[in-house]
Amino acid sequence: MTTETTETTGISGTTGTAGTAGISGGAVTTGNSRSTGSTGSTEGTGGTGNSTALDELLGELREYLSPVPPAMSLPPRAFASPELYEREREVIFARSWVLIGHVDQFARPGDYLALDIAGEPVVVTRGKDGALHGMSPVCRHRLMPLVEPGQGNTKDFTCSYHLWRYDLSGKLIAATHMRNNPDFDPASCRLPGFAVEEWHGLVYVNLDPEARPLAEELALVEAEMTNYRLDDMVLVSHWTEDWNCNWKVAVENGYENYHAIGFHPETVKPLMTGGIDMDVHYDSPTVSRLLTPAGNPTPPAVLPLTEEEQKVLYSFRVFPCGSIATFGETIAWLSLIPVSLDRTIVRGGTLMPRQLVEQVGLENLRGPLEKFTEQVNAEDRRGLEAVQRSITSRYAARGHLSPKEPGLLAFYRSLAHAVAR
């Protein structure tokens, strides 16, 4: 577990009544209220009309901070307001830890992953020094992107505009025809750096280079997941998809199992032999643990999971958009990253114990996993894009939450803590 700057058991299977004590009843426990920096104030909201509308929306969101929050869904305009999205960009995505991948995607020096986080270009590299580096891939000369979104391997980044070159840590190593400019100091020219943290194989980036380490927030999760041996997990499959919906439409879907009966009747629902109830633990504005009864678990072949651990599908969320979920000896990671108000890039992968992969064979495992994931993602995408199309209906209104949805209020509370305090 390392941090580089350059640049998740209380076990039960019950669900409380939404809207009662705590966040959503007896199934929710609340930990400390520290934040990893995804907070902000309400000033600077634009012109008078837009400011008033945003202030009213923030007031509604602020209700989720109450000891007894409303058991209601988010206001529809929370998914469609350009002003709220701009605020989210500044007070959430400019200063929060965003899950982007797994260390297996950065196995060799020169491996890189380029992506967009809420409109901000980002690239993370494995340097020749063996460290992970995060930086802005925009040339310091005249704003040309140095790399397009995607992943690959390179010895450096060369600007295709005027051939300026930067090394894997962001340092300028060549600038053509600049010697006769006395005001230019190549030694002080480098790409702005971001914080990068590897947590047991999972790679997170924070646009704030001075961000507090994420590991501090995940101490309890780390202890509870010891027997999953995350450091010895292998990336069996991974994917990137582009969904036409607001990031919150996608994220809130992952905070409840209720939708499995509608979106996934033949894929996910049959796996939930213990039912769709969820036990929610709100540890902080950054971390929530969501525990689901496993029902009839398959005994582990490799991992030393206890009987109690086998009875629970353990998962946790790192606000704003990252999630980790266990299914026996398989672990799925997912990150739902906005690139615009109504567009979200979905990044995810599946991890399995190295010993199991060696026994069964990577390709024998990958095919069935990719087929299953593709089907589940298609079901989610179809449904969530339909929700997005309904958001601007003149009849759109907040809905009453089911007792099967206690996790939503955990997400709403974190959102309100970030944008409306």
Short mmCIF file of C-alpha atoms in Angstrom, two decimals:
data_model
loop_
_atom_site.label_atom_id
_atom_site.label_comp_id
_atom_site.label_asym_id
_atom_site.label_seq_id
_atom_site.Cartn_x
_atom_site.Cartn_y
_atom_site.Cartn_z
CA MET A 1 0.00 0.00 0.00
CA THR A 2 1.79 3.07 -1.23
CA THR A 3 1.03 6.71 -1.88
CA GLU A 4 2.74 8.73 -4.58
CA THR A 5 2.33 12.43 -5.25
CA THR A 6 3.65 14.05 -8.39
CA GLU A 7 2.51 15.08 -10.08
CA THR A 8 -12.67 -0.78 2.02
CA THR A 9 -17.33 -6.77 10.40
CA GLY A 10 -20.23 -6.12 11.64
CA ILE A 11 -22.09 -8.91 9.86
CA SER A 12 -25.84 -9.19 9.53
CA GLY A 13 -28.37 -9.34 6.78
CA THR A 14 -31.27 -7.16 7.80
CA THR A 15 -32.68 -4.00 6.36
CA GLY A 16 -34.19 -1.27 8.48
CA THR A 17 -37.09 1.00 7.62
CA ALA A 18 -36.07 3.88 5.40
CA GLY A 19 -36.44 7.26 6.99
CA THR A 20 -36.19 6.29 10.67
CA ALA A 21 -33.26 6.80 13.02
CA GLY A 22 -29.78 7.30 11.59
CA ILE A 23 -29.79 7.21 7.83
CA SER A 24 -32.36 4.56 7.08
CA GLY A 25 -33.23 2.69 10.19
CA GLY A 26 -31.66 0.11 12.43
CA ALA A 27 -29.67 -1.41 9.56
CA VAL A 28 -27.52 1.69 9.27
CA THR A 29 -24.71 2.52 11.64
CA THR A 30 -22.81 5.78 11.46
CA GLY A 31 -19.11 6.16 12.13
CA ASN A 32 -16.98 9.27 12.31
CA SER A 33 -17.79 12.28 10.16
CA ARG A 34 -14.34 12.99 8.77
CA SER A 35 -14.00 13.68 5.08
CA THR A 36 -11.19 13.16 2.59
CA GLY A 37 -11.67 16.66 1.30
CA SER A 38 -14.81 16.39 -0.83
CA THR A 39 -16.49 19.34 0.82
CA GLY A 40 -17.25 22.86 -0.19
CA SER A 41 -19.15 26.04 0.54
CA THR A 42 -22.15 27.59 -1.20
CA GLU A 43 -20.65 30.81 -2.51
CA GLY A 44 -19.95 31.51 -6.15
CA THR A 45 -23.08 29.96 -7.63
CA GLY A 46 -23.38 32.20 -10.68
CA GLY A 47 -26.02 34.69 -11.75
CA THR A 48 -29.07 35.66 -9.71
CA GLY A 49 -31.58 33.32 -11.37
CA ASN A 50 -29.28 30.33 -11.55
CA SER A 51 -27.96 31.09 -8.08
CA THR A 52 -31.46 31.06 -6.62
CA ALA A 53 -32.32 27.77 -8.31
CA LEU A 54 -29.05 26.21 -7.16
CA ASP A 55 -29.49 27.50 -3.61
CA GLU A 56 -32.97 25.95 -3.49
CA LEU A 57 -31.59 22.63 -4.75
CA LEU A 58 -28.75 22.70 -2.22
CA GLY A 59 -31.31 23.37 0.50
CA GLU A 60 -33.19 20.21 -0.46
CA LEU A 61 -29.97 18.21 -0.51
CA ARG A 62 -29.02 19.58 2.90
CA GLU A 63 -32.04 17.74 4.37
CA TYR A 64 -30.13 14.47 3.93
CA LEU A 65 -27.70 15.63 6.62
CA SER A 66 -30.49 15.53 9.20
CA PRO A 67 -30.44 12.78 11.87
CA VAL A 68 -33.77 11.75 10.37
CA PRO A 69 -33.39 12.42 6.63
CA PRO A 70 -36.32 12.25 4.24
CA ALA A 71 -36.80 8.77 2.79
CA MET A 72 -37.12 10.32 -0.65
CA SER A 73 -35.13 10.12 -3.85
CA LEU A 74 -33.04 13.03 -5.07
CA PRO A 75 -34.85 15.95 -6.72
CA PRO A 76 -34.92 15.22 -10.49
CA ARG A 77 -33.10 18.47 -11.26
CA ALA A 78 -30.13 17.16 -9.26
CA PHE A 79 -29.43 14.98 -12.31
CA ALA A 80 -29.94 17.75 -14.87
CA SER A 81 -28.71 21.01 -13.32
CA PRO A 82 -25.63 22.43 -15.09
CA GLU A 83 -25.00 24.64 -12.05
CA LEU A 84 -24.95 21.66 -9.66
CA TYR A 85 -22.68 19.75 -12.02
CA GLU A 86 -20.19 22.62 -12.09
CA ARG A 87 -20.26 22.68 -8.31
CA GLU A 88 -19.66 18.92 -8.21
CA ARG A 89 -16.68 19.36 -10.49
CA GLU A 90 -15.14 21.89 -8.13
CA VAL A 91 -15.96 20.53 -4.67
CA ILE A 92 -16.08 16.79 -5.37
CA PHE A 93 -14.08 15.68 -8.38
CA ALA A 94 -11.30 18.23 -8.01
CA ARG A 95 -10.49 16.92 -4.52
CA SER A 96 -11.73 13.32 -4.12
CA TRP A 97 -10.14 9.91 -4.60
CA VAL A 98 -11.35 8.36 -7.85
CA LEU A 99 -10.80 4.66 -8.56
CA ILE A 100 -9.26 4.26 -12.01
CA GLY A 101 -7.83 0.75 -12.25
CA HIS A 102 -5.66 -2.06 -10.89
CA VAL A 103 -1.90 -2.37 -10.61
CA ASP A 104 -1.89 -5.17 -13.20
CA GLN A 105 -2.65 -2.42 -15.73
CA PHE A 106 0.61 -0.72 -14.68
CA ALA A 107 2.86 -3.77 -14.61
CA ARG A 108 5.78 -2.36 -16.64
CA PRO A 109 7.60 0.96 -16.72
CA GLY A 110 5.92 3.08 -19.38
CA ASP A 111 2.45 1.60 -18.85
CA TYR A 112 -0.09 4.41 -18.72
CA LEU A 113 -3.83 4.99 -18.39
CA ALA A 114 -5.36 8.21 -19.73
CA LEU A 115 -8.90 9.27 -18.88
CA ASP A 116 -11.19 12.21 -18.24
CA ILE A 117 -12.46 13.01 -14.74
CA ALA A 118 -15.36 15.46 -14.88
CA GLY A 119 -13.86 17.31 -17.79
CA GLU A 120 -10.28 17.21 -16.52
CA PRO A 121 -7.77 15.20 -18.59
CA VAL A 122 -5.67 12.84 -16.46
CA VAL A 123 -2.89 10.37 -17.15
CA VAL A 124 -1.35 7.92 -14.67
CA THR A 125 1.94 6.22 -15.51
CA ARG A 126 4.34 3.66 -14.14
CA GLY A 127 7.63 5.52 -14.18
CA LYS A 128 11.10 4.18 -14.79
CA ASP A 129 11.58 4.67 -11.04
CA GLY A 130 8.85 2.06 -10.43
CA ALA A 131 6.49 4.65 -8.91
CA LEU A 132 3.01 5.63 -10.08
CA HIS A 133 2.75 9.20 -11.31
CA GLY A 134 -0.42 11.21 -11.98
CA MET A 135 -0.40 14.37 -14.09
CA SER A 136 -2.27 16.62 -16.46
CA PRO A 137 -1.55 15.47 -20.06
CA VAL A 138 -1.91 18.92 -21.58
CA CYS A 139 1.18 20.44 -23.17
CA ARG A 140 2.51 23.50 -21.29
CA HIS A 141 3.24 25.22 -24.60
CA ARG A 142 -0.12 25.71 -26.35
CA LEU A 143 -2.57 23.28 -24.72
CA MET A 144 -2.33 20.30 -27.07
CA PRO A 145 -3.40 16.99 -25.49
CA LEU A 146 -0.38 14.72 -25.17
CA VAL A 147 -2.38 11.50 -25.19
CA GLU A 148 -5.94 10.42 -25.96
CA PRO A 149 -8.06 8.48 -23.42
CA GLY A 150 -7.01 4.84 -23.28
CA GLN A 151 -4.09 2.77 -22.09
CA GLY A 152 -0.78 1.67 -23.51
CA ASN A 153 2.96 1.80 -23.04
CA THR A 154 5.34 4.61 -23.97
CA LYS A 155 8.85 5.82 -23.19
CA ASP A 156 7.68 9.44 -22.96
CA PHE A 157 4.92 11.81 -24.11
CA THR A 158 5.62 13.85 -27.23
CA CYS A 159 3.31 16.69 -28.18
CA SER A 160 2.14 16.21 -31.78
CA TYR A 161 1.82 19.99 -32.23
CA HIS A 162 5.38 21.29 -31.75
CA LEU A 163 7.17 18.14 -30.53
CA TRP A 164 7.75 19.13 -26.91
CA ARG A 165 8.55 15.99 -24.89
CA TYR A 166 7.87 15.03 -21.26
CA ASP A 167 9.10 12.04 -19.29
CA LEU A 168 6.87 9.59 -17.41
CA SER A 169 6.84 11.78 -14.30
CA GLY A 170 5.79 14.90 -16.22
CA LYS A 171 9.17 16.61 -16.43
CA LEU A 172 9.95 18.49 -19.66
CA ILE A 173 12.86 16.81 -21.48
CA ALA A 174 12.79 18.63 -24.82
CA ALA A 175 11.33 21.86 -26.23
CA THR A 176 12.12 22.58 -29.86
CA HIS A 177 13.39 26.03 -30.88
CA MET A 178 13.04 27.62 -27.43
CA ARG A 179 16.69 28.50 -26.66
CA ASN A 180 16.35 32.06 -27.89
CA ASN A 181 13.47 32.85 -25.52
CA PRO A 182 15.25 34.29 -22.46
CA ASP A 183 12.08 34.17 -20.33
CA PHE A 184 11.61 30.42 -20.77
CA ASP A 185 13.11 28.16 -18.09
CA PRO A 186 12.88 24.52 -19.19
CA ALA A 187 14.02 23.30 -15.77
CA SER A 188 10.89 24.72 -14.14
CA CYS A 189 8.50 23.48 -16.83
CA ARG A 190 6.62 20.29 -15.99
CA LEU A 191 3.11 18.90 -16.19
CA PRO A 192 0.95 19.68 -13.12
CA GLY A 193 0.91 16.65 -10.82
CA PHE A 194 -1.93 14.78 -9.12
CA ALA A 195 -1.91 12.48 -6.10
CA VAL A 196 -1.93 8.74 -6.83
CA GLU A 197 -2.49 6.03 -4.25
CA GLU A 198 -2.29 2.28 -4.58
CA TRP A 199 -4.46 0.52 -2.00
CA HIS A 200 -3.90 -3.25 -2.04
CA GLY A 201 -3.67 -3.33 -5.83
CA LEU A 202 -6.42 -0.79 -6.55
CA VAL A 203 -5.27 2.50 -8.04
CA TYR A 204 -6.89 5.80 -7.11
CA VAL A 205 -6.12 9.32 -8.32
CA ASN A 206 -6.92 12.66 -6.69
CA LEU A 207 -6.60 15.94 -8.60
CA ASP A 208 -5.50 17.58 -5.36
CA PRO A 209 -1.77 16.82 -5.05
CA GLU A 210 -1.95 17.54 -1.31
CA ALA A 211 -4.90 15.23 -0.64
CA ARG A 212 -4.95 13.30 2.62
CA PRO A 213 -4.09 9.62 2.05
CA LEU A 214 -7.10 7.44 1.30
CA ALA A 215 -5.69 4.57 3.37
CA GLU A 216 -6.55 6.46 6.56
CA GLU A 217 -10.24 6.27 5.62
CA LEU A 218 -10.05 2.57 4.75
CA ALA A 219 -8.45 1.23 7.95
CA LEU A 220 -11.60 -0.63 9.07
CA VAL A 221 -12.24 -2.04 5.60
CA GLU A 222 -8.62 -3.12 5.39
CA ALA A 223 -8.95 -5.10 8.63
CA GLU A 224 -12.23 -6.70 7.59
CA MET A 225 -10.91 -7.75 4.18
CA THR A 226 -7.67 -9.33 5.42
CA ASN A 227 -8.75 -12.85 4.47
CA TYR A 228 -9.50 -11.77 0.91
CA ARG A 229 -5.76 -11.31 0.34
CA LEU A 230 -6.23 -8.38 -2.01
CA ASP A 231 -2.52 -8.01 -2.66
CA ASP A 232 -2.46 -11.47 -4.24
CA MET A 233 -5.45 -10.92 -6.49
CA VAL A 234 -5.06 -11.03 -10.28
CA LEU A 235 -6.94 -8.88 -12.77
CA VAL A 236 -8.85 -11.45 -14.84
CA SER A 237 -10.93 -9.05 -16.92
CA HIS A 238 -11.57 -5.32 -17.22
CA TRP A 239 -13.77 -3.05 -19.29
CA THR A 240 -14.58 0.54 -20.17
CA GLU A 241 -18.03 1.66 -21.35
CA ASP A 242 -19.67 4.97 -22.18
CA TRP A 243 -23.17 5.49 -20.72
CA ASN A 244 -25.51 8.38 -21.50
CA CYS A 245 -26.61 9.27 -17.99
CA ASN A 246 -25.65 11.54 -15.12
CA TRP A 247 -23.03 10.02 -12.85
CA LYS A 248 -25.40 10.05 -9.86
CA VAL A 249 -28.00 8.03 -11.77
CA ALA A 250 -25.35 5.36 -12.27
CA VAL A 251 -23.81 5.54 -8.79
CA GLU A 252 -27.03 5.41 -6.75
CA ASN A 253 -28.00 2.25 -8.66
CA GLY A 254 -25.02 0.52 -7.05
CA TYR A 255 -26.08 1.45 -3.53
CA GLU A 256 -29.07 -0.93 -3.57
CA ASN A 257 -29.91 -4.52 -4.52
CA TYR A 258 -33.58 -3.72 -5.11
CA HIS A 259 -33.07 -3.19 -8.85
CA ALA A 260 -31.85 -6.78 -9.33
CA ILE A 261 -35.47 -7.98 -9.42
CA GLY A 262 -36.19 -5.67 -12.37
CA PHE A 263 -32.98 -5.08 -14.32
CA HIS A 264 -31.31 -8.46 -13.66
CA PRO A 265 -33.94 -11.19 -13.15
CA GLU A 266 -31.89 -13.85 -14.94
CA THR A 267 -28.33 -12.66 -14.20
CA VAL A 268 -27.74 -11.07 -10.80
CA LYS A 269 -30.93 -12.01 -8.94
CA PRO A 270 -30.30 -15.79 -9.07
CA LEU A 271 -26.94 -15.19 -7.39
CA MET A 272 -28.58 -13.41 -4.46
CA THR A 273 -29.69 -16.54 -2.65
CA GLY A 274 -29.81 -14.65 0.64
CA GLY A 275 -32.24 -12.04 -0.65
CA ILE A 276 -31.85 -8.36 -1.57
CA ASP A 277 -31.71 -6.88 1.94
CA MET A 278 -28.69 -4.74 2.74
CA ASP A 279 -26.99 -3.82 5.99
CA VAL A 280 -25.49 -0.33 5.61
CA HIS A 281 -22.62 1.04 7.67
CA TYR A 282 -21.89 4.73 7.06
CA ASP A 283 -18.34 5.05 8.33
CA SER A 284 -17.64 8.56 7.05
CA PRO A 285 -18.61 10.88 4.20
CA THR A 286 -16.02 9.00 2.17
CA VAL A 287 -16.60 5.33 3.05
CA SER A 288 -19.75 3.21 3.35
CA ARG A 289 -19.86 -0.55 3.83
CA LEU A 290 -22.82 -2.42 2.28
CA LEU A 291 -23.33 -6.01 3.46
CA THR A 292 -25.73 -8.48 1.85
CA PRO A 293 -26.53 -11.99 3.16
CA ALA A 294 -24.95 -14.62 0.93
CA GLY A 295 -27.63 -17.28 1.44
CA ASN A 296 -26.05 -20.50 0.17
CA PRO A 297 -22.37 -19.66 -0.36
CA THR A 298 -19.93 -21.93 -2.16
CA PRO A 299 -17.05 -22.94 0.14
CA PRO A 300 -13.83 -21.15 -0.88
CA ALA A 301 -11.20 -23.13 -2.76
CA VAL A 302 -8.27 -20.87 -1.92
CA LEU A 303 -9.10 -17.98 0.41
CA PRO A 304 -9.16 -18.58 4.20
CA LEU A 305 -12.62 -17.05 4.66
CA THR A 306 -14.30 -17.70 7.99
CA GLU A 307 -17.85 -19.12 8.20
CA GLU A 308 -19.15 -15.65 9.05
CA GLU A 309 -17.33 -14.08 6.11
CA GLN A 310 -18.76 -16.71 3.76
CA LYS A 311 -22.29 -15.73 4.86
CA VAL A 312 -21.89 -12.16 3.62
CA LEU A 313 -21.41 -10.51 0.24
CA TYR A 314 -19.07 -7.79 1.49
CA SER A 315 -18.81 -4.54 -0.40
CA PHE A 316 -17.76 -0.97 0.21
CA ARG A 317 -18.03 2.36 -1.53
CA VAL A 318 -15.53 5.18 -1.74
CA PHE A 319 -17.38 8.41 -2.47
CA PRO A 320 -17.92 9.74 -5.01
CA CYS A 321 -17.94 6.93 -7.54
CA GLY A 322 -15.87 3.85 -6.63
CA SER A 323 -17.10 0.47 -5.43
CA ILE A 324 -15.67 -2.93 -4.50
CA ALA A 325 -17.89 -6.00 -4.12
CA THR A 326 -17.10 -9.59 -3.18
CA PHE A 327 -18.82 -12.66 -4.59
CA GLY A 328 -17.14 -15.55 -2.80
CA GLU A 329 -13.58 -15.60 -4.11
CA THR A 330 -14.32 -13.16 -6.93
CA ILE A 331 -14.02 -9.42 -6.42
CA ALA A 332 -15.48 -6.83 -8.76
CA TRP A 333 -14.33 -3.22 -8.83
CA LEU A 334 -16.31 -0.47 -10.54
CA SER A 335 -15.88 3.26 -11.04
CA LEU A 336 -18.55 5.53 -12.56
CA ILE A 337 -16.74 8.67 -13.67
CA PRO A 338 -18.51 11.69 -15.17
CA VAL A 339 -17.18 13.31 -18.30
CA SER A 340 -20.15 15.68 -18.69
CA LEU A 341 -23.51 16.40 -17.10
CA ASP A 342 -25.26 13.51 -18.85
CA ARG A 343 -22.41 11.18 -19.77
CA THR A 344 -20.54 8.70 -17.56
CA ILE A 345 -17.54 6.50 -18.30
CA VAL A 346 -17.87 3.12 -16.60
CA ARG A 347 -14.56 1.48 -15.70
CA GLY A 348 -14.47 -1.90 -14.01
CA GLY A 349 -12.69 -5.18 -13.56
CA THR A 350 -12.80 -8.61 -11.97
CA LEU A 351 -10.17 -9.96 -9.57
CA MET A 352 -9.51 -13.55 -8.51
CA PRO A 353 -6.85 -15.21 -6.29
CA ARG A 354 -3.58 -15.82 -8.11
CA GLN A 355 -3.48 -19.46 -6.98
CA LEU A 356 -6.96 -20.11 -8.38
CA VAL A 357 -6.06 -18.43 -11.68
CA GLU A 358 -2.95 -20.58 -11.98
CA GLN A 359 -4.95 -23.74 -11.24
CA VAL A 360 -7.83 -23.09 -13.64
CA GLY A 361 -6.14 -20.94 -16.28
CA LEU A 362 -6.64 -17.25 -17.03
CA GLU A 363 -8.38 -17.74 -20.37
CA ASN A 364 -10.72 -20.40 -18.95
CA LEU A 365 -11.88 -17.87 -16.36
CA ARG A 366 -11.89 -14.75 -18.51
CA GLY A 367 -14.36 -15.86 -21.20
CA PRO A 368 -17.32 -16.66 -18.92
CA LEU A 369 -16.65 -13.58 -16.76
CA GLU A 370 -16.57 -11.24 -19.74
CA LYS A 371 -19.80 -12.72 -21.15
CA PHE A 372 -21.61 -12.35 -17.82
CA THR A 373 -20.31 -8.83 -17.23
CA GLU A 374 -21.26 -7.70 -20.72
CA GLN A 375 -24.84 -8.88 -20.16
CA VAL A 376 -25.19 -7.28 -16.71
CA ASN A 377 -23.71 -4.00 -17.91
CA ALA A 378 -26.08 -3.95 -20.90
CA GLU A 379 -29.04 -4.43 -18.54
CA ASP A 380 -27.90 -1.59 -16.29
CA ARG A 381 -27.05 0.71 -19.16
CA ARG A 382 -30.40 0.21 -20.91
CA GLY A 383 -32.32 0.94 -17.70
CA LEU A 384 -30.26 3.89 -16.48
CA GLU A 385 -30.20 5.64 -19.83
CA ALA A 386 -34.00 5.32 -19.85
CA VAL A 387 -34.09 6.96 -16.40
CA GLN A 388 -31.94 9.79 -17.69
CA ARG A 389 -34.35 10.43 -20.56
CA SER A 390 -37.21 10.82 -18.04
CA ILE A 391 -35.46 13.28 -15.76
CA THR A 392 -36.56 16.40 -17.64
CA SER A 393 -40.21 15.35 -17.85
CA ARG A 394 -42.49 18.10 -16.57
CA TYR A 395 -44.06 15.44 -14.35
CA ALA A 396 -40.79 14.19 -12.86
CA ALA A 397 -40.84 14.32 -9.06
CA ARG A 398 -39.10 12.84 -6.02
CA GLY A 399 -40.15 9.32 -5.14
CA HIS A 400 -40.60 7.54 -1.79
CA LEU A 401 -37.77 5.09 -1.08
CA SER A 402 -38.34 1.43 -0.28
CA PRO A 403 -37.06 -0.17 2.93
CA LYS A 404 -34.96 -2.21 0.50
CA GLU A 405 -32.97 0.93 -0.39
CA PRO A 406 -31.14 2.05 2.78
CA GLY A 407 -27.89 2.50 0.88
CA LEU A 408 -29.30 5.37 -1.16
CA LEU A 409 -29.50 7.58 1.90
CA ALA A 410 -25.85 6.86 2.63
CA PHE A 411 -24.93 8.09 -0.85
CA TYR A 412 -27.23 11.11 -0.56
CA ARG A 413 -25.71 12.03 2.78
CA SER A 414 -22.20 11.96 1.33
CA LEU A 415 -23.34 14.02 -1.63
CA ALA A 416 -24.97 16.61 0.62
CA HIS A 417 -21.90 16.71 2.85
CA ALA A 418 -19.80 17.53 -0.18
CA VAL A 419 -21.94 20.12 -1.97
CA ALA A 420 -24.42 21.55 0.54
CA ARG A 421 -22.82 21.91 3.97
#
